[in-house]
Amino acid sequence: MTIGVVGGGQLGRMLAIAGYPLGLDFLFLDRERTAPAGQVAPLLTAEFGDRERLRELASRSDVVTFDWENVPVESLRGLPCPVRPSRAALAAAQDRVSEKRLFERLGIPTTRWRSVESRSELARALSEIGLPAMLKTRRLGYDGKGQAALRTRSEAEAAWERLGAAPLICEELVPFDSEVSILGARGVDGATVFYPLCLNTHAGGILRVTTAPYGRPQLQRLAERHLGRVLVHFRYVGVLTIEFFVRAGRLIANEMAPRVHNSGHWTIEGAVTSQFENHVRAVAGLPLGETRALGHSAMINLIGRMPPRARILAHPGVHLHAYGKEPRPGRKLGHCTFVAPTAHARDAWVRRLLPKLAPGIRIP
Ligand SMILES: Nc1ncnc2c1ncn2[C@@H]1O[C@H](COP(=O)(O)OP(=O)(O)O)[C@@H](O)[C@H]1O
Ligand SMILES: [Mg+2]
């Protein structure tokens, strides 16, 4: 069985690495000839909207999935094999406004927001939502790109100059206590599984560190209920992620990703079944695997610069994942994971390694 994957980044590469032991084959499509997945599987090179190459991908695959959510939804219509998760789920996650509407429709608390397409709409949104606020492009944002925090009216003007060419969304800036995410998977048969909540530390809009399990049973149940509603709503197949702000013991949904997620990388070594294997199992129509955590995990992203392999591996117990990408400032080049018997031991490990791997970053 061959899984066709639109997008050949590190997520796709880790999908393939998880699927090979199950005897599955992979075929990727990416814009870049040097896409990381191309180092482990055959790769077609084309634009994501190239109907002809997408048809070729689908005709050589049994199911098509994606590792990048900004694939033009229209170009996935009418392919000769199933697309999982569905185009509807993909479409909802591509637009921050439809994402907010979905959360509201499903009773999932989210930030207060206004759609903004003109200077006057921005002014109105700011008087209704108040300052500070966040202004974001509705589409194509990732790793904090296409967004600006607004603390003053003059910052709002500068942000409009920078971002205003595209449709925008303005949100309240949430003074969160922490950021968490939940990942879950739904199979073709409707079975669902959920991973333990992850605690995420971002800097400059980019995820730097994840630790899991978060270990608040009440929030875990609530997050599962929220994610479960989205899974059922789309009759979703595959892994789905929701990012939340935690504020005064409540969850406020920030955004969702219809795919495997950076905050779930710890599951490769830290859970019975990784997020990548469960996504592959789901889209291939196979039974889902257990999601239980095997200990207390930490994942540190390696961004912009790859420390020498030997230096990382000299730390006992560390697992290294290098994505085979050219270094560039702000680019995710790899990650490393550590699984400890206690949360205390894990956090001590993170505090010891962070100054070397991610100077200036601190965990809560
Ligand atoms: N409304 C908000 N209030 C406070 N912080 C925010 C808000 N929106 C985004 N952020 C911060 O920026 C990060 C990236 O924003 P996000 O909406 O998740 O976009 P991306 O698609 O780039 O991940 C978040 O993880 C959070 O740290
Ligand atoms: Mg995000």
PDB file of N, CA, C and O in Angstrom, residues 139-199:
ATOM      1  N   ARG A 139      -4.889  33.787   6.176  1.00  0.00           N
ATOM      2  CA  ARG A 139      -4.334  32.584   5.531  1.00  0.00           C
ATOM      3  C   ARG A 139      -2.807  32.574   5.565  1.00  0.00           C
ATOM      4  O   ARG A 139      -2.185  33.632   5.684  1.00  0.00           O
ATOM      5  N   LEU A 140      -2.255  31.380   5.407  1.00  0.00           N
ATOM      6  CA  LEU A 140      -0.831  31.169   5.126  1.00  0.00           C
ATOM      7  C   LEU A 140       0.131  31.566   6.240  1.00  0.00           C
ATOM      8  O   LEU A 140       1.330  31.652   6.022  1.00  0.00           O
ATOM      9  N   GLY A 141      -0.393  31.813   7.458  1.00  0.00           N
ATOM     10  CA  GLY A 141       0.520  32.123   8.555  1.00  0.00           C
ATOM     11  C   GLY A 141       1.071  30.837   9.172  1.00  0.00           C
ATOM     12  O   GLY A 141       0.373  29.832   9.230  1.00  0.00           O
ATOM     13  N   TYR A 142       2.321  30.856   9.596  1.00  0.00           N
ATOM     14  CA  TYR A 142       2.883  29.747  10.366  1.00  0.00           C
ATOM     15  C   TYR A 142       4.087  30.270  11.117  1.00  0.00           C
ATOM     16  O   TYR A 142       4.689  31.276  10.714  1.00  0.00           O
ATOM     17  N   ASP A 143       4.440  29.604  12.216  1.00  0.00           N
ATOM     18  CA  ASP A 143       5.590  30.018  13.034  1.00  0.00           C
ATOM     19  C   ASP A 143       5.567  31.523  13.322  1.00  0.00           C
ATOM     20  O   ASP A 143       6.607  32.195  13.288  1.00  0.00           O
ATOM     21  N   GLY A 144       4.369  32.063  13.582  1.00  0.00           N
ATOM     22  CA  GLY A 144       4.250  33.476  13.938  1.00  0.00           C
ATOM     23  C   GLY A 144       4.406  34.435  12.765  1.00  0.00           C
ATOM     24  O   GLY A 144       4.426  35.650  12.954  1.00  0.00           O
ATOM     25  N   LYS A 145       4.523  33.887  11.539  1.00  0.00           N
ATOM     26  CA  LYS A 145       4.658  34.774  10.368  1.00  0.00           C
ATOM     27  C   LYS A 145       3.283  35.337  10.014  1.00  0.00           C
ATOM     28  O   LYS A 145       2.268  34.671  10.180  1.00  0.00           O
ATOM     29  N   GLY A 146       3.270  36.574   9.498  1.00  0.00           N
ATOM     30  CA  GLY A 146       1.997  37.191   9.106  1.00  0.00           C
ATOM     31  C   GLY A 146       1.185  37.622  10.305  1.00  0.00           C
ATOM     32  O   GLY A 146      -0.041  37.596  10.259  1.00  0.00           O
ATOM     33  N   GLN A 147       1.836  38.001  11.401  1.00  0.00           N
ATOM     34  CA  GLN A 147       1.072  38.529  12.531  1.00  0.00           C
ATOM     35  C   GLN A 147       1.826  39.612  13.276  1.00  0.00           C
ATOM     36  O   GLN A 147       3.046  39.737  13.160  1.00  0.00           O
ATOM     37  N   ALA A 148       1.074  40.421  14.012  1.00  0.00           N
ATOM     38  CA  ALA A 148       1.671  41.533  14.755  1.00  0.00           C
ATOM     39  C   ALA A 148       0.877  41.746  16.032  1.00  0.00           C
ATOM     40  O   ALA A 148      -0.356  41.713  16.016  1.00  0.00           O
ATOM     41  N   ALA A 149       1.591  41.939  17.127  1.00  0.00           N
ATOM     42  CA  ALA A 149       0.942  42.323  18.390  1.00  0.00           C
ATOM     43  C   ALA A 149       0.749  43.834  18.361  1.00  0.00           C
ATOM     44  O   ALA A 149       1.648  44.578  17.972  1.00  0.00           O
ATOM     45  N   LEU A 150      -0.444  44.283  18.728  1.00  0.00           N
ATOM     46  CA  LEU A 150      -0.760  45.710  18.721  1.00  0.00           C
ATOM     47  C   LEU A 150      -0.969  46.162  20.163  1.00  0.00           C
ATOM     48  O   LEU A 150      -1.856  45.672  20.846  1.00  0.00           O
ATOM     49  N   ARG A 151      -0.077  47.061  20.599  1.00  0.00           N
ATOM     50  CA  ARG A 151      -0.249  47.578  21.960  1.00  0.00           C
ATOM     51  C   ARG A 151      -0.725  49.028  21.950  1.00  0.00           C
ATOM     52  O   ARG A 151      -1.274  49.515  22.915  1.00  0.00           O
ATOM     53  N   THR A 152      -0.464  49.718  20.839  1.00  0.00           N
ATOM     54  CA  THR A 152      -0.881  51.120  20.719  1.00  0.00           C
ATOM     55  C   THR A 152      -1.533  51.323  19.353  1.00  0.00           C
ATOM     56  O   THR A 152      -1.378  50.503  18.448  1.00  0.00           O
ATOM     57  N   ARG A 153      -2.263  52.437  19.214  1.00  0.00           N
ATOM     58  CA  ARG A 153      -2.879  52.767  17.927  1.00  0.00           C
ATOM     59  C   ARG A 153      -1.823  52.941  16.835  1.00  0.00           C
ATOM     60  O   ARG A 153      -2.049  52.616  15.684  1.00  0.00           O
ATOM     61  N   SER A 154      -0.639  53.484  17.202  1.00  0.00           N
ATOM     62  CA  SER A 154       0.359  53.712  16.148  1.00  0.00           C
ATOM     63  C   SER A 154       0.964  52.384  15.690  1.00  0.00           C
ATOM     64  O   SER A 154       1.296  52.204  14.515  1.00  0.00           O
ATOM     65  N   GLU A 155       1.065  51.419  16.607  1.00  0.00           N
ATOM     66  CA  GLU A 155       1.502  50.077  16.179  1.00  0.00           C
ATOM     67  C   GLU A 155       0.476  49.472  15.230  1.00  0.00           C
ATOM     68  O   GLU A 155       0.824  48.752  14.301  1.00  0.00           O
ATOM     69  N   ALA A 156      -0.781  49.786  15.485  1.00  0.00           N
ATOM     70  CA  ALA A 156      -1.844  49.269  14.613  1.00  0.00           C
ATOM     71  C   ALA A 156      -1.667  49.812  13.204  1.00  0.00           C
ATOM     72  O   ALA A 156      -1.810  49.077  12.220  1.00  0.00           O
ATOM     73  N   GLU A 157      -1.335  51.084  13.089  1.00  0.00           N
ATOM     74  CA  GLU A 157      -1.139  51.701  11.770  1.00  0.00           C
ATOM     75  C   GLU A 157       0.043  51.030  11.051  1.00  0.00           C
ATOM     76  O   GLU A 157      -0.059  50.670   9.879  1.00  0.00           O
ATOM     77  N   ALA A 158       1.153  50.834  11.773  1.00  0.00           N
ATOM     78  CA  ALA A 158       2.331  50.203  11.168  1.00  0.00           C
ATOM     79  C   ALA A 158       2.010  48.769  10.732  1.00  0.00           C
ATOM     80  O   ALA A 158       2.421  48.324   9.652  1.00  0.00           O
ATOM     81  N   ALA A 159       1.246  48.051  11.558  1.00  0.00           N
ATOM     82  CA  ALA A 159       0.897  46.661  11.229  1.00  0.00           C
ATOM     83  C   ALA A 159      -0.018  46.620  10.006  1.00  0.00           C
ATOM     84  O   ALA A 159       0.113  45.734   9.156  1.00  0.00           O
ATOM     85  N   TRP A 160      -0.933  47.592   9.938  1.00  0.00           N
ATOM     86  CA  TRP A 160      -1.811  47.642   8.754  1.00  0.00           C
ATOM     87  C   TRP A 160      -0.980  47.850   7.487  1.00  0.00           C
ATOM     88  O   TRP A 160      -1.213  47.205   6.473  1.00  0.00           O
ATOM     89  N   GLU A 161       0.020  48.740   7.569  1.00  0.00           N
ATOM     90  CA  GLU A 161       0.888  48.991   6.413  1.00  0.00           C
ATOM     91  C   GLU A 161       1.600  47.710   5.983  1.00  0.00           C
ATOM     92  O   GLU A 161       1.771  47.440   4.815  1.00  0.00           O
ATOM     93  N   ARG A 162       1.992  46.913   6.972  1.00  0.00           N
ATOM     94  CA  ARG A 162       2.768  45.705   6.668  1.00  0.00           C
ATOM     95  C   ARG A 162       1.883  44.562   6.183  1.00  0.00           C
ATOM     96  O   ARG A 162       2.224  43.824   5.270  1.00  0.00           O
ATOM     97  N   LEU A 163       0.702  44.377   6.824  1.00  0.00           N
ATOM     98  CA  LEU A 163      -0.098  43.178   6.572  1.00  0.00           C
ATOM     99  C   LEU A 163      -1.359  43.436   5.759  1.00  0.00           C
ATOM    100  O   LEU A 163      -1.982  42.496   5.249  1.00  0.00           O
ATOM    101  N   GLY A 164      -1.760  44.723   5.654  1.00  0.00           N
ATOM    102  CA  GLY A 164      -3.106  45.069   5.171  1.00  0.00           C
ATOM    103  C   GLY A 164      -3.446  44.654   3.749  1.00  0.00           C
ATOM    104  O   GLY A 164      -4.609  44.705   3.362  1.00  0.00           O
ATOM    105  N   ALA A 165      -2.460  44.217   2.968  1.00  0.00           N
ATOM    106  CA  ALA A 165      -2.756  43.831   1.589  1.00  0.00           C
ATOM    107  C   ALA A 165      -3.617  42.556   1.538  1.00  0.00           C
ATOM    108  O   ALA A 165      -4.317  42.319   0.557  1.00  0.00           O
ATOM    109  N   ALA A 166      -3.573  41.758   2.604  1.00  0.00           N
ATOM    110  CA  ALA A 166      -4.324  40.490   2.624  1.00  0.00           C
ATOM    111  C   ALA A 166      -5.472  40.605   3.621  1.00  0.00           C
ATOM    112  O   ALA A 166      -5.424  41.437   4.525  1.00  0.00           O
ATOM    113  N   PRO A 167      -6.526  39.763   3.479  1.00  0.00           N
ATOM    114  CA  PRO A 167      -7.595  39.740   4.488  1.00  0.00           C
ATOM    115  C   PRO A 167      -7.020  39.358   5.853  1.00  0.00           C
ATOM    116  O   PRO A 167      -6.178  38.457   5.944  1.00  0.00           O
ATOM    117  N   LEU A 168      -7.486  40.042   6.895  1.00  0.00           N
ATOM    118  CA  LEU A 168      -6.891  39.881   8.224  1.00  0.00           C
ATOM    119  C   LEU A 168      -7.938  39.476   9.256  1.00  0.00           C
ATOM    120  O   LEU A 168      -9.136  39.582   9.033  1.00  0.00           O
ATOM    121  N   ILE A 169      -7.431  39.046  10.396  1.00  0.00           N
ATOM    122  CA  ILE A 169      -8.286  38.818  11.554  1.00  0.00           C
ATOM    123  C   ILE A 169      -7.630  39.548  12.724  1.00  0.00           C
ATOM    124  O   ILE A 169      -6.401  39.565  12.850  1.00  0.00           O
ATOM    125  N   CYS A 170      -8.459  40.204  13.522  1.00  0.00           N
ATOM    126  CA  CYS A 170      -7.954  40.881  14.710  1.00  0.00           C
ATOM    127  C   CYS A 170      -8.511  40.147  15.926  1.00  0.00           C
ATOM    128  O   CYS A 170      -9.707  39.865  15.984  1.00  0.00           O
ATOM    129  N   GLU A 171      -7.634  39.803  16.863  1.00  0.00           N
ATOM    130  CA  GLU A 171      -8.053  39.046  18.050  1.00  0.00           C
ATOM    131  C   GLU A 171      -7.617  39.777  19.305  1.00  0.00           C
ATOM    132  O   GLU A 171      -6.631  40.510  19.277  1.00  0.00           O
ATOM    133  N   GLU A 172      -8.286  39.492  20.397  1.00  0.00           N
ATOM    134  CA  GLU A 172      -7.764  39.987  21.673  1.00  0.00           C
ATOM    135  C   GLU A 172      -6.419  39.309  21.930  1.00  0.00           C
ATOM    136  O   GLU A 172      -6.208  38.151  21.543  1.00  0.00           O
ATOM    137  N   LEU A 173      -5.498  40.032  22.551  1.00  0.00           N
ATOM    138  CA  LEU A 173      -4.237  39.412  22.965  1.00  0.00           C
ATOM    139  C   LEU A 173      -4.488  38.783  24.336  1.00  0.00           C
ATOM    140  O   LEU A 173      -4.799  39.476  25.294  1.00  0.00           O
ATOM    141  N   VAL A 174      -4.387  37.469  24.389  1.00  0.00           N
ATOM    142  CA  VAL A 174      -4.742  36.753  25.616  1.00  0.00           C
ATOM    143  C   VAL A 174      -3.544  36.753  26.570  1.00  0.00           C
ATOM    144  O   VAL A 174      -2.477  36.273  26.198  1.00  0.00           O
ATOM    145  N   PRO A 175      -3.702  37.287  27.777  1.00  0.00           N
ATOM    146  CA  PRO A 175      -2.599  37.233  28.743  1.00  0.00           C
ATOM    147  C   PRO A 175      -2.570  35.845  29.380  1.00  0.00           C
ATOM    148  O   PRO A 175      -2.929  35.659  30.533  1.00  0.00           O
ATOM    149  N   PHE A 176      -2.117  34.874  28.595  1.00  0.00           N
ATOM    150  CA  PHE A 176      -2.259  33.478  29.019  1.00  0.00           C
ATOM    151  C   PHE A 176      -1.270  33.110  30.120  1.00  0.00           C
ATOM    152  O   PHE A 176      -0.204  33.721  30.248  1.00  0.00           O
ATOM    153  N   ASP A 177      -1.656  32.102  30.911  1.00  0.00           N
ATOM    154  CA  ASP A 177      -0.738  31.535  31.905  1.00  0.00           C
ATOM    155  C   ASP A 177       0.217  30.564  31.229  1.00  0.00           C
ATOM    156  O   ASP A 177       1.375  30.452  31.595  1.00  0.00           O
ATOM    157  N   SER A 178      -0.314  29.820  30.252  1.00  0.00           N
ATOM    158  CA  SER A 178       0.536  28.911  29.482  1.00  0.00           C
ATOM    159  C   SER A 178      -0.162  28.550  28.183  1.00  0.00           C
ATOM    160  O   SER A 178      -1.331  28.883  27.984  1.00  0.00           O
ATOM    161  N   GLU A 179       0.590  27.887  27.315  1.00  0.00           N
ATOM    162  CA  GLU A 179       0.028  27.385  26.057  1.00  0.00           C
ATOM    163  C   GLU A 179       0.142  25.868  26.062  1.00  0.00           C
ATOM    164  O   GLU A 179       1.187  25.320  26.418  1.00  0.00           O
ATOM    165  N   VAL A 180      -0.953  25.213  25.663  1.00  0.00           N
ATOM    166  CA  VAL A 180      -0.957  23.756  25.589  1.00  0.00           C
ATOM    167  C   VAL A 180      -1.543  23.335  24.240  1.00  0.00           C
ATOM    168  O   VAL A 180      -2.168  24.149  23.550  1.00  0.00           O
ATOM    169  N   SER A 181      -1.329  22.087  23.894  1.00  0.00           N
ATOM    170  CA  SER A 181      -1.971  21.567  22.689  1.00  0.00           C
ATOM    171  C   SER A 181      -2.398  20.140  22.956  1.00  0.00           C
ATOM    172  O   SER A 181      -1.827  19.458  23.822  1.00  0.00           O
ATOM    173  N   ILE A 182      -3.438  19.740  22.217  1.00  0.00           N
ATOM    174  CA  ILE A 182      -3.841  18.342  22.293  1.00  0.00           C
ATOM    175  C   ILE A 182      -3.847  17.770  20.886  1.00  0.00           C
ATOM    176  O   ILE A 182      -4.246  18.442  19.930  1.00  0.00           O
ATOM    177  N   LEU A 183      -3.340  16.545  20.783  1.00  0.00           N
ATOM    178  CA  LEU A 183      -3.374  15.825  19.525  1.00  0.00           C
ATOM    179  C   LEU A 183      -4.252  14.603  19.714  1.00  0.00           C
ATOM    180  O   LEU A 183      -4.269  13.995  20.796  1.00  0.00           O
ATOM    181  N   GLY A 184      -4.979  14.266  18.667  1.00  0.00           N
ATOM    182  CA  GLY A 184      -5.785  13.053  18.695  1.00  0.00           C
ATOM    183  C   GLY A 184      -5.885  12.520  17.291  1.00  0.00           C
ATOM    184  O   GLY A 184      -5.507  13.195  16.327  1.00  0.00           O
ATOM    185  N   ALA A 185      -6.386  11.307  17.179  1.00  0.00           N
ATOM    186  CA  ALA A 185      -6.549  10.718  15.851  1.00  0.00           C
ATOM    187  C   ALA A 185      -7.897  10.028  15.779  1.00  0.00           C
ATOM    188  O   ALA A 185      -8.415   9.536  16.787  1.00  0.00           O
ATOM    189  N   ARG A 186      -8.464  10.022  14.575  1.00  0.00           N
ATOM    190  CA  ARG A 186      -9.703   9.280  14.333  1.00  0.00           C
ATOM    191  C   ARG A 186      -9.458   8.364  13.143  1.00  0.00           C
ATOM    192  O   ARG A 186      -8.845   8.772  12.154  1.00  0.00           O
ATOM    193  N   GLY A 187      -9.921   7.137  13.282  1.00  0.00           N
ATOM    194  CA  GLY A 187      -9.716   6.144  12.230  1.00  0.00           C
ATOM    195  C   GLY A 187     -10.884   6.133  11.257  1.00  0.00           C
ATOM    196  O   GLY A 187     -11.923   6.760  11.483  1.00  0.00           O
ATOM    197  N   VAL A 188     -10.732   5.381  10.178  1.00  0.00           N
ATOM    198  CA  VAL A 188     -11.792   5.250   9.178  1.00  0.00           C
ATOM    199  C   VAL A 188     -13.051   4.684   9.827  1.00  0.00           C
ATOM    200  O   VAL A 188     -14.172   5.030   9.461  1.00  0.00           O
ATOM    201  N   ASP A 189     -12.880   3.818  10.844  1.00  0.00           N
ATOM    202  CA  ASP A 189     -14.016   3.200  11.528  1.00  0.00           C
ATOM    203  C   ASP A 189     -14.628   4.098  12.600  1.00  0.00           C
ATOM    204  O   ASP A 189     -15.558   3.691  13.293  1.00  0.00           O
ATOM    205  N   GLY A 190     -14.109   5.309  12.766  1.00  0.00           N
ATOM    206  CA  GLY A 190     -14.670   6.241  13.753  1.00  0.00           C
ATOM    207  C   GLY A 190     -14.054   6.120  15.142  1.00  0.00           C
ATOM    208  O   GLY A 190     -14.406   6.899  16.028  1.00  0.00           O
ATOM    209  N   ALA A 191     -13.142   5.178  15.338  1.00  0.00           N
ATOM    210  CA  ALA A 191     -12.458   5.077  16.640  1.00  0.00           C
ATOM    211  C   ALA A 191     -11.591   6.313  16.842  1.00  0.00           C
ATOM    212  O   ALA A 191     -10.992   6.819  15.886  1.00  0.00           O
ATOM    213  N   THR A 192     -11.554   6.826  18.081  1.00  0.00           N
ATOM    214  CA  THR A 192     -10.701   7.992  18.348  1.00  0.00           C
ATOM    215  C   THR A 192      -9.752   7.708  19.505  1.00  0.00           C
ATOM    216  O   THR A 192     -10.078   6.974  20.431  1.00  0.00           O
ATOM    217  N   VAL A 193      -8.587   8.330  19.427  1.00  0.00           N
ATOM    218  CA  VAL A 193      -7.610   8.256  20.521  1.00  0.00           C
ATOM    219  C   VAL A 193      -7.087   9.668  20.767  1.00  0.00           C
ATOM    220  O   VAL A 193      -7.077  10.498  19.859  1.00  0.00           O
ATOM    221  N   PHE A 194      -6.675   9.932  22.003  1.00  0.00           N
ATOM    222  CA  PHE A 194      -6.153  11.246  22.360  1.00  0.00           C
ATOM    223  C   PHE A 194      -4.818  11.083  23.064  1.00  0.00           C
ATOM    224  O   PHE A 194      -4.649  10.177  23.882  1.00  0.00           O
ATOM    225  N   TYR A 195      -3.907  11.993  22.776  1.00  0.00           N
ATOM    226  CA  TYR A 195      -2.633  12.024  23.492  1.00  0.00           C
ATOM    227  C   TYR A 195      -2.758  12.916  24.723  1.00  0.00           C
ATOM    228  O   TYR A 195      -3.647  13.776  24.783  1.00  0.00           O
ATOM    229  N   PRO A 196      -1.852  12.733  25.686  1.00  0.00           N
ATOM    230  CA  PRO A 196      -1.829  13.646  26.827  1.00  0.00           C
ATOM    231  C   PRO A 196      -1.543  15.074  26.356  1.00  0.00           C
ATOM    232  O   PRO A 196      -0.818  15.275  25.381  1.00  0.00           O
ATOM    233  N   LEU A 197      -2.132  16.038  27.051  1.00  0.00           N
ATOM    234  CA  LEU A 197      -1.879  17.449  26.738  1.00  0.00           C
ATOM    235  C   LEU A 197      -0.386  17.754  26.794  1.00  0.00           C
ATOM    236  O   LEU A 197       0.340  17.207  27.639  1.00  0.00           O
ATOM    237  N   CYS A 198       0.047  18.659  25.904  1.00  0.00           N
ATOM    238  CA  CYS A 198       1.450  19.078  25.844  1.00  0.00           C
ATOM    239  C   CYS A 198       1.531  20.530  26.300  1.00  0.00           C
ATOM    240  O   CYS A 198       0.681  21.340  25.940  1.00  0.00           O
ATOM    241  N   LEU A 199       2.573  20.849  27.026  1.00  0.00           N
ATOM    242  CA  LEU A 199       2.820  22.239  27.455  1.00  0.00           C
ATOM    243  C   LEU A 199       3.856  22.830  26.498  1.00  0.00           C
ATOM    244  O   LEU A 199       4.948  22.276  26.333  1.00  0.00           O
TER     245      LEU A 199
END
